[in-house]
Coordinates of C-alpha atoms in Angstrom, one line a residue:
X7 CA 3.9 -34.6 35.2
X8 CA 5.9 -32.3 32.7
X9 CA 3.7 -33.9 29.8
X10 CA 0.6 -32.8 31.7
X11 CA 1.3 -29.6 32.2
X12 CA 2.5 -29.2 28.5
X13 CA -0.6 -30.6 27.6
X14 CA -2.8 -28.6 29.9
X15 CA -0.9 -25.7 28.4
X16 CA -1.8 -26.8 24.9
X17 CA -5.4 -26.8 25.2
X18 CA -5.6 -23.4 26.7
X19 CA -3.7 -21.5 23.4
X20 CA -4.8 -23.9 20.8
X21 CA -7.0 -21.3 19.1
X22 CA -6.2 -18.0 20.8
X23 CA -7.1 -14.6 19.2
X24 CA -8.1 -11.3 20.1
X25 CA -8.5 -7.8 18.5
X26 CA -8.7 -5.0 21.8
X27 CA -9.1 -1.4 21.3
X28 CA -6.3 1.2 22.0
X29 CA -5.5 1.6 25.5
X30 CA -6.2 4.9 25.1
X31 CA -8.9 6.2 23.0
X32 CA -9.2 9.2 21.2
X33 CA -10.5 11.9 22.1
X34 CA -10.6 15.2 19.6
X35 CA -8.1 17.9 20.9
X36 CA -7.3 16.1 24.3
X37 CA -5.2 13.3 22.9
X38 CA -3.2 14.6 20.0
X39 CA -1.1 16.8 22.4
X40 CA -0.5 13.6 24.1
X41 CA 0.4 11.5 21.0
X42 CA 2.8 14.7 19.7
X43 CA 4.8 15.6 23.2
X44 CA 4.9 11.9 24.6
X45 CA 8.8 11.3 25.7
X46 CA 10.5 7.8 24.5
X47 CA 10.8 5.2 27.1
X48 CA 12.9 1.8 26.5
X49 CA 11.2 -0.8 24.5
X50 CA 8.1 0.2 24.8
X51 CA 5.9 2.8 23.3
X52 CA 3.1 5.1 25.4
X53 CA 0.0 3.7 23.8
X54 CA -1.8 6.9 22.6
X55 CA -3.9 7.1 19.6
X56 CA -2.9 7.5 16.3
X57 CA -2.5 11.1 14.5
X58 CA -4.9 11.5 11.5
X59 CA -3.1 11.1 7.9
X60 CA -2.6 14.8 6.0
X61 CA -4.9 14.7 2.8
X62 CA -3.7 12.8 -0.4
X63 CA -3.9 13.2 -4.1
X64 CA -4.7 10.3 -6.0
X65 CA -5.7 9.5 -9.5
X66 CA -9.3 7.2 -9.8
X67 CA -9.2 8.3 -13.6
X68 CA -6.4 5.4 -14.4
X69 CA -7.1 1.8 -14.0
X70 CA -3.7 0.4 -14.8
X71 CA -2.9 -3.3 -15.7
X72 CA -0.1 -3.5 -12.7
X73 CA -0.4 -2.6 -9.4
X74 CA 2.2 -2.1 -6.4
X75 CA 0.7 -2.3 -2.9
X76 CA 3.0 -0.8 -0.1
X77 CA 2.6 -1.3 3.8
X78 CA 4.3 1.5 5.2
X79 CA 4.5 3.9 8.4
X80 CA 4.5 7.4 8.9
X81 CA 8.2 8.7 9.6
X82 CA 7.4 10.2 13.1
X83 CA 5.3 6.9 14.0
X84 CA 2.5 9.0 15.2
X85 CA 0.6 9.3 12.2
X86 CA -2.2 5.7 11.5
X87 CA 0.0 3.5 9.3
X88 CA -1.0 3.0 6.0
X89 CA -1.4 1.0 2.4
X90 CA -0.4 2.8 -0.5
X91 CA -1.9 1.8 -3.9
X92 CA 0.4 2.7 -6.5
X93 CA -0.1 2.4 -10.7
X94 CA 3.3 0.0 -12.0
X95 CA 2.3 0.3 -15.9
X96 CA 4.6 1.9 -17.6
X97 CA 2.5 4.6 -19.1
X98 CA 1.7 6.0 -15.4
X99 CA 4.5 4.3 -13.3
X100 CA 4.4 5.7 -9.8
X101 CA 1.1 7.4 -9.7
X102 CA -0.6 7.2 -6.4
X103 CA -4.0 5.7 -6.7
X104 CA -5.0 5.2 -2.8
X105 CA -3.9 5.6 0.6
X106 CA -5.8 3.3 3.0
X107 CA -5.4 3.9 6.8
X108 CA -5.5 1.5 9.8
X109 CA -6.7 2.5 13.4
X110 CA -3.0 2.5 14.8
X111 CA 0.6 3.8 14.4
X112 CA 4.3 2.7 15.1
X113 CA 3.8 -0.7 14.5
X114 CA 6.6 -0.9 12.2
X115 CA 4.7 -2.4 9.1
X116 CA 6.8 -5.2 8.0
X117 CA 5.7 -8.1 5.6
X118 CA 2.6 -7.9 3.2
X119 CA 0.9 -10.9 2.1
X120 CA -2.5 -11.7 -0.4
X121 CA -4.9 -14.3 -0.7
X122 CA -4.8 -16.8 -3.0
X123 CA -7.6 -14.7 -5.2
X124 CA -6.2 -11.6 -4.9
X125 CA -9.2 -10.1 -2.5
X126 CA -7.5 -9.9 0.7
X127 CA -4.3 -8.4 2.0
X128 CA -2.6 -8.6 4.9
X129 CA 0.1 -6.7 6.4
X130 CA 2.0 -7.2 9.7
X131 CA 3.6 -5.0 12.5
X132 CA 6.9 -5.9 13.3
X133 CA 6.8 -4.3 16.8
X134 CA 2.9 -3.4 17.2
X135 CA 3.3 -5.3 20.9
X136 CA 5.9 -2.1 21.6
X137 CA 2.6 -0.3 21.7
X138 CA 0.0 -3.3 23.2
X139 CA -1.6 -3.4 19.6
X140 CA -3.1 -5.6 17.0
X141 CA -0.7 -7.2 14.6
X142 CA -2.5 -8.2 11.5
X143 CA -4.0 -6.2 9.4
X144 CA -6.1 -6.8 6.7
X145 CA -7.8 -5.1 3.4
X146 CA -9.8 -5.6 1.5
X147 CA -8.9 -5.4 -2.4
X148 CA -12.1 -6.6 -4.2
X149 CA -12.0 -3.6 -5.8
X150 CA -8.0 -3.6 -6.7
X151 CA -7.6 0.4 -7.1
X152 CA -9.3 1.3 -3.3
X153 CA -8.5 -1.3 -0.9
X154 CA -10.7 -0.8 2.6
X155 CA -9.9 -1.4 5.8
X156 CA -11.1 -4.9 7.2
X157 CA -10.0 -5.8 10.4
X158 CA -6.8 -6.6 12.8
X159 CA -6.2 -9.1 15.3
X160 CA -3.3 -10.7 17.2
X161 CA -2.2 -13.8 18.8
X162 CA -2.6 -14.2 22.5
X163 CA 0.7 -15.5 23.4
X164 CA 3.4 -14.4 20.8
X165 CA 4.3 -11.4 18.7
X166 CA 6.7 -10.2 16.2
X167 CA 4.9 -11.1 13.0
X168 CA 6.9 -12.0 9.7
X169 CA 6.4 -13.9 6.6
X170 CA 3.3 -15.1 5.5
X171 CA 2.1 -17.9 3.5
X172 CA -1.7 -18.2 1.9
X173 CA -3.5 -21.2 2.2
X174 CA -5.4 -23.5 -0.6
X175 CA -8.6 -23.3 0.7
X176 CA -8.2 -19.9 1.9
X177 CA -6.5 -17.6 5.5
X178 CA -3.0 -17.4 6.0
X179 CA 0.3 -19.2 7.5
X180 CA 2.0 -16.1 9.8
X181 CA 5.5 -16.6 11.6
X182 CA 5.4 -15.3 14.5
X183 CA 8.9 -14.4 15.8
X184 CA 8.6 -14.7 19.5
X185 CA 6.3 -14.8 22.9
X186 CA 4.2 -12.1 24.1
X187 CA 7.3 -10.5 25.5
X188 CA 9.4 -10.8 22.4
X189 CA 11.6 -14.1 23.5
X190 CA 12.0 -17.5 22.5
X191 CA 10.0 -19.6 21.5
X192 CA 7.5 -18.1 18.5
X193 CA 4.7 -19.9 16.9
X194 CA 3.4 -20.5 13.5
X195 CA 0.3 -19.0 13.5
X196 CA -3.1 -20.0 11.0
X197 CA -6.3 -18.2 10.1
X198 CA -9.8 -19.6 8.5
X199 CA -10.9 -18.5 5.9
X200 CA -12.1 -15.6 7.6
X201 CA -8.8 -14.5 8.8
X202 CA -9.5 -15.7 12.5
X203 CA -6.6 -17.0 14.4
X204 CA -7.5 -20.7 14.5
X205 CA -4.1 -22.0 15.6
X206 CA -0.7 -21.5 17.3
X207 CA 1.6 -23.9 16.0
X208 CA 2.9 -26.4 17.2
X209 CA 0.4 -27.5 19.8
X210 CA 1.8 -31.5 20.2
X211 CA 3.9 -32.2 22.6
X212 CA 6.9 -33.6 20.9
X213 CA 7.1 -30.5 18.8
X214 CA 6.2 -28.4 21.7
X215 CA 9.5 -30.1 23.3
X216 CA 11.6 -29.5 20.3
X217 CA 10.9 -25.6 20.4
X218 CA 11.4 -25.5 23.9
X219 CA 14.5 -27.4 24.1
X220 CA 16.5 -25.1 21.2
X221 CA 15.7 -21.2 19.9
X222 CA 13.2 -20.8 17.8
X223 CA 12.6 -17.7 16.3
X224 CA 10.9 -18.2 13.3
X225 CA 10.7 -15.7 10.1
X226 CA 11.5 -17.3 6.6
X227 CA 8.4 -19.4 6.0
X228 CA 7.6 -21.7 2.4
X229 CA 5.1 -24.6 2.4
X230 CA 5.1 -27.2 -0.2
X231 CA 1.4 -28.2 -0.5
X232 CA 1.9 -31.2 -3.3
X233 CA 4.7 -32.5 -1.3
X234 CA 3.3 -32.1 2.3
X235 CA 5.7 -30.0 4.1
X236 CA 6.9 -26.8 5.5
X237 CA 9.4 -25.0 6.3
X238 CA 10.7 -22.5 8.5
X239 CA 13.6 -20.6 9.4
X240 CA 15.0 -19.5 12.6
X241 CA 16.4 -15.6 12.8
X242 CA 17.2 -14.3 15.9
X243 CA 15.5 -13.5 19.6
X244 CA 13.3 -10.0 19.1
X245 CA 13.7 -8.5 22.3
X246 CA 17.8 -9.1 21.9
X247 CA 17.1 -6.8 19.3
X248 CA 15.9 -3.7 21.4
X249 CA 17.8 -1.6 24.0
X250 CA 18.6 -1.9 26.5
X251 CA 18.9 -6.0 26.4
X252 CA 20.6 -5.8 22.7
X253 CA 23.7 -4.9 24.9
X254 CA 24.0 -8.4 26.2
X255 CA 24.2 -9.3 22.3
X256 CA 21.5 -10.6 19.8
X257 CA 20.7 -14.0 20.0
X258 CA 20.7 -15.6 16.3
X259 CA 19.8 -18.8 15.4
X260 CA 21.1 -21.5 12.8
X261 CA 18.1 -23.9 12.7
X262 CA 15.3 -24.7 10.3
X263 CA 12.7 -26.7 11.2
X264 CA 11.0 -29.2 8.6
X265 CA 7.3 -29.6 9.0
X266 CA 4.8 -32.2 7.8
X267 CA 1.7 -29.9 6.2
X268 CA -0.7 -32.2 7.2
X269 CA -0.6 -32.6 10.8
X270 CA 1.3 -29.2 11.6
X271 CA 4.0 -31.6 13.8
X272 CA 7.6 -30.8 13.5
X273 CA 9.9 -33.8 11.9
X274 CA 13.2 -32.6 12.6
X275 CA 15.4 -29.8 13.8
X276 CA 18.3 -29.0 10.3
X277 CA 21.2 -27.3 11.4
X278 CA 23.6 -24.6 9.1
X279 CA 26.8 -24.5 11.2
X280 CA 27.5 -20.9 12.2
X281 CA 24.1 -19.8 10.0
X282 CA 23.9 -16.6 12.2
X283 CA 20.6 -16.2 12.1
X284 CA 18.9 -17.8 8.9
X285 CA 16.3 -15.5 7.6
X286 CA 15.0 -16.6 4.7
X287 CA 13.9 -20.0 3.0
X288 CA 12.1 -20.6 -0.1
X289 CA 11.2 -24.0 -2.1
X290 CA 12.6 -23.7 -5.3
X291 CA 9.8 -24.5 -8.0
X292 CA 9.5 -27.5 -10.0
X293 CA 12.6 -28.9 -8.2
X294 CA 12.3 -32.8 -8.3
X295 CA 13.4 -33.2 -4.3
X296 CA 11.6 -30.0 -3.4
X297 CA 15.1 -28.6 -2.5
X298 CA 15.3 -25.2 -0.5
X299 CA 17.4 -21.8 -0.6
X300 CA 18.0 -21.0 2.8
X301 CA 20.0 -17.7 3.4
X302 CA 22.6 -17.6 6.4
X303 CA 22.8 -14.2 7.6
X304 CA 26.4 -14.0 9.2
X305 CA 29.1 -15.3 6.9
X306 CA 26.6 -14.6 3.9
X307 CA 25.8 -17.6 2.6
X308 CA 22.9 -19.4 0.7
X309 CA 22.7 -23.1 1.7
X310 CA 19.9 -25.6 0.0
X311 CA 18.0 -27.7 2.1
X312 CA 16.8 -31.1 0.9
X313 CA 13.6 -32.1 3.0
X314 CA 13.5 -35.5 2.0
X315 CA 17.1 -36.9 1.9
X316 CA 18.2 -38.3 4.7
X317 CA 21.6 -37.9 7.2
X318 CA 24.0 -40.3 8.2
X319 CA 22.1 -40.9 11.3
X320 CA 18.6 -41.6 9.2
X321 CA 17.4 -37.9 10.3
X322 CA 15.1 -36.3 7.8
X323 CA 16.8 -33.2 6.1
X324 CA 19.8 -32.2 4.6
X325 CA 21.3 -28.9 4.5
X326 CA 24.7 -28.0 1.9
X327 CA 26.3 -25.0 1.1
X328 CA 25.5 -23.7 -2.3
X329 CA 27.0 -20.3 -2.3
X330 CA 29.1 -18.0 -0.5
X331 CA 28.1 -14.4 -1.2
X332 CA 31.3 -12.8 -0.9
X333 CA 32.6 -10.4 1.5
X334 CA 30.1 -7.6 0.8
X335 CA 27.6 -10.6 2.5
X336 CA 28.9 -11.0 5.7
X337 CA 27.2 -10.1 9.0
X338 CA 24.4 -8.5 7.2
X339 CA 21.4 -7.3 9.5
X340 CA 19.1 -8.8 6.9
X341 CA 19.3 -11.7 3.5
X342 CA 16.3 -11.7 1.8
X343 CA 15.0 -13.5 -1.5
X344 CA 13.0 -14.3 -4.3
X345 CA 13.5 -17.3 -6.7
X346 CA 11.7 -17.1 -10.4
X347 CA 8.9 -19.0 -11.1
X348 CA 10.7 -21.7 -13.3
X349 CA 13.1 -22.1 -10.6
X350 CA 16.3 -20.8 -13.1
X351 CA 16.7 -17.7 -11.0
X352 CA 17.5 -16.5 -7.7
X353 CA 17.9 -12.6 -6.6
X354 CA 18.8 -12.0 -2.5
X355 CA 19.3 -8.2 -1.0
X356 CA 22.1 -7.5 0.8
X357 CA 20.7 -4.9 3.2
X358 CA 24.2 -3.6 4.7
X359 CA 26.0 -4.0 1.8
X360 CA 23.6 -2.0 -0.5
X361 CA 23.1 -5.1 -2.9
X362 CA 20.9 -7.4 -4.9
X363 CA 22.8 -10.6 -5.7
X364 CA 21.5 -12.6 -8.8
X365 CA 22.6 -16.1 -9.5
X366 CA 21.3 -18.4 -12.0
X367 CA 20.6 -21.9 -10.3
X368 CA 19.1 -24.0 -13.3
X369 CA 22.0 -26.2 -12.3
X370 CA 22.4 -26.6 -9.3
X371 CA 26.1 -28.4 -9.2
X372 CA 27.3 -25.5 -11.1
X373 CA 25.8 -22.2 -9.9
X374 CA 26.6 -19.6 -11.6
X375 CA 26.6 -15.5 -10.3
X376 CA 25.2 -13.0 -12.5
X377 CA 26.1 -9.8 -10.7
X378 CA 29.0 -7.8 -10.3
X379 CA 29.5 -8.4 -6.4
X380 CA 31.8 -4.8 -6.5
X381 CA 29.3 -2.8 -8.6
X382 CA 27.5 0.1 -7.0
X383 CA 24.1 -0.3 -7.8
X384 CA 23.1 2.9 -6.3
X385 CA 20.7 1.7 -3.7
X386 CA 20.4 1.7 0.1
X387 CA 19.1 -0.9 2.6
X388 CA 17.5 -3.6 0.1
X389 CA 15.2 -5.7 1.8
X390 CA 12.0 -7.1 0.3
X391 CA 12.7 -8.0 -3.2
X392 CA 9.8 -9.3 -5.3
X393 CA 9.8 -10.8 -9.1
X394 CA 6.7 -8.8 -10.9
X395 CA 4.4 -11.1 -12.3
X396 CA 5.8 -10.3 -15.9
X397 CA 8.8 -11.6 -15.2
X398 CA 10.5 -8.3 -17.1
X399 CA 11.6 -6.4 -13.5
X400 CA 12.8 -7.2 -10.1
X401 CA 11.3 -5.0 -7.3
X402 CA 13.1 -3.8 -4.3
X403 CA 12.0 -1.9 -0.9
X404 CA 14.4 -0.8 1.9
X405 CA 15.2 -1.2 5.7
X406 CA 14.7 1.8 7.8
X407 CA 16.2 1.1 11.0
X408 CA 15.3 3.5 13.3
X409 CA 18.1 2.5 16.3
X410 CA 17.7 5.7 18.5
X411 CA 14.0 4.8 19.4
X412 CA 14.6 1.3 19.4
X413 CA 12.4 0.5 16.3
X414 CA 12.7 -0.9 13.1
X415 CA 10.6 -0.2 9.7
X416 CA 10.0 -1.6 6.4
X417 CA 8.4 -0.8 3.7
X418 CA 6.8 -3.9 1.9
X419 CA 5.3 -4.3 -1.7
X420 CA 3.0 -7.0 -2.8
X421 CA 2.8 -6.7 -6.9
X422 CA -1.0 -7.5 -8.5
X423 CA 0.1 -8.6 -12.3
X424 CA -3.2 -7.9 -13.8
X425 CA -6.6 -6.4 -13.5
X426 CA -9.4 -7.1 -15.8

């Protein structure tokens, strides 16, 4: 009977996606006192309208080589969110060429993610359901120095969107970090090729079992198309995250689950003991197992995953502590990463302890650290870090948590290494 009502269950959020209109609309000198003068209230957010954005100054003169797009909100979250086009040559480093609005606010734009040829981008609200909002948001950047506006959607059932993954033939891979409410379990969501949501992963029922029957919260997210699998990392439960319920304590996770590509099924649960909540996980490239950096959040720690060894009891998956980050590493809020594209080099932020950590991996039984774990490098908050496509800098965004409204914001770069 359980397996039928799974199943029944299944069928009806297989392929569920919808974009809906503000709750309120706008209307021209009725609703912006509204949107200005509306009191907090826990969790969530009085759905008004979005304040236009003030007037800009960009430069259309400039086509430069290297290009820095930045999801990003407005600091009093009433203002439309926003993509910020920014010149990264070195000749006019920092100069704004567009600012491209979306139709909503306060939805704590989080990751940024591009299509495979470069003509789409997608950015995510970490919170957008605090205000009953779309999630995804995408632009589009066939012409590179103006991106437009496409279109947002969500998912029906879950929320709390976080890394994304492009696919071969074109659409995304999305985590979703929890339900529709912000608990356990997410989904992996998938879009065409027209960025529809096609699926909300998993949908069998032995996987569905396996996500009920342990937390998962997924956010770190890295697919192995040549080998046939994916993986993804469990973090914590998002509404632990917000008052009031963070006072019963946030709910973290140590769990990855290994995918096979193909059929979107889970293959097994792998476990980092005491992880903490394990935020990140990346393939390394041109590793001959397809081994993984995982990042454990609480002691500070980067463990490597092997997807295809095997344990002691013939479980698929291996996970083995690499590297401990040091003191400065423990109990971060955040761990994130970026390896190099030879697979030599690996870079994580330490967002509490105002770090990046660099260690050269090109042997992996001898790892060596780069950086001066007690140097003050002068920064705040890392988060996102990102290798530019020259391979010449490293760049790094922070992590604006906003605690007294309950809301958390990031601002997120994708890097475009060329323009013709």
């Amino acid at each position: 009977m359980l397996l039928k009502i799974i199943s029944s269950a299944l069928l009806t959020t297989s392929a569920g996606a919808i974009s809906l209109p503000p709750l309120i609309p706008s209307i021209p000198g009725v609703t912006e006192p509204l949107t200005t003068n509306a009191p907090p209230i826990p969790i969530l957010q009085i759905p008004i309208p979005p304040l236009g954005s003030p007037p800009f100054t960009s430069n259309q003169q400039i086509k430069p080589k290297k290009i820095g797009y930045f999801w990003a909100g407005a600091g009093d979250n009433n203002h439309k969110d926003f993509l910020a086009t920014y010149s990264l040559d070195d000749d006019t480093f920092g100069s704004l060429l567009w600012v491209t609005d979306v139709p909503s606010s306060g939805n704590s734009p989080h990751h940024l993610g591009t299509s495979l040829d470069g003509k789409t981008l997608i950015g995510e609200g970490l919170f957008s359901l605090l205000k009953t909002q779309d999630t995804a948001y995408y632009f589009d950047s066939s012409n590179p120095y103006q991106p437009k506006f496409k279109k947002s959607n969500r998912a029906l059932l879950f929320s709390i969107t976080d890394e994304i993954r492009a696919k071969r033939d074109g659409g995304f891979f999305i985590t979703y970090m929890g339900s529709a409410v912000g608990t356990s379990p997410g989904r992996l969501i998938e879009t065409d090729d027209n960025f529809n949501i096609t699926h909300e992963w998993p949908e069998d029922v032995s996987s569905t079992l396996n996500v009920l029957g342990e937390q998962f919260s997924p956010h770190g997210l890295s697919i192995d198309f040549d080998k046939n699998i994916i993986l993804t990392s469990d973090f914590v439960v998002p509404v632990t995250i917000l008052k009031p319920a963070s006072a019963l304590g946030i709910q973290k996770a140590n769990t990855l689950r290994l995918w096979e590509l193909s059929s979107r099924k889970i293959i097994s649960t792998l476990t980092i003991p005491d992880g903490a909540g394990i935020q990140d996980v990346k393939f390394i490239p041109g590793n001959p197992e397809s081994a993984a950096l995982a990042t454990a959040v609480g002691p500070g720690q980067v463990w490597i995953i092997y997807p295809f060894r095997k344990d002691s009891n013939g479980k698929q998956g291996v996970t083995e502590l690499l590297f401990d980050l040091g003191p400065r590493a423990r109990d971060n809020l955040a761990i994130y990463s970026d390896i190099s594209h030879d697979g030599k080099w690996a870079y994580f932020t330490l967002t509490l302890g105002n770090h990046v950590a660099a260690l050269d991996i090109s042997d992996l039984k001898n790892v060596k650290r780069l950086d001066d774990p007690d140097e003050d490098q002068g920064i705040v908050g890392p988060h996102y870090i990102e290798i530019s496509p020259d391979k010449k800098n490293l760049l790094v965004t922070d992590y604006f948590v906003q605690t007294g409204r309950y809301r958390c914001c990031k601002h997120t770069c994708r890097l475009q290494s060329s323009v013709d």
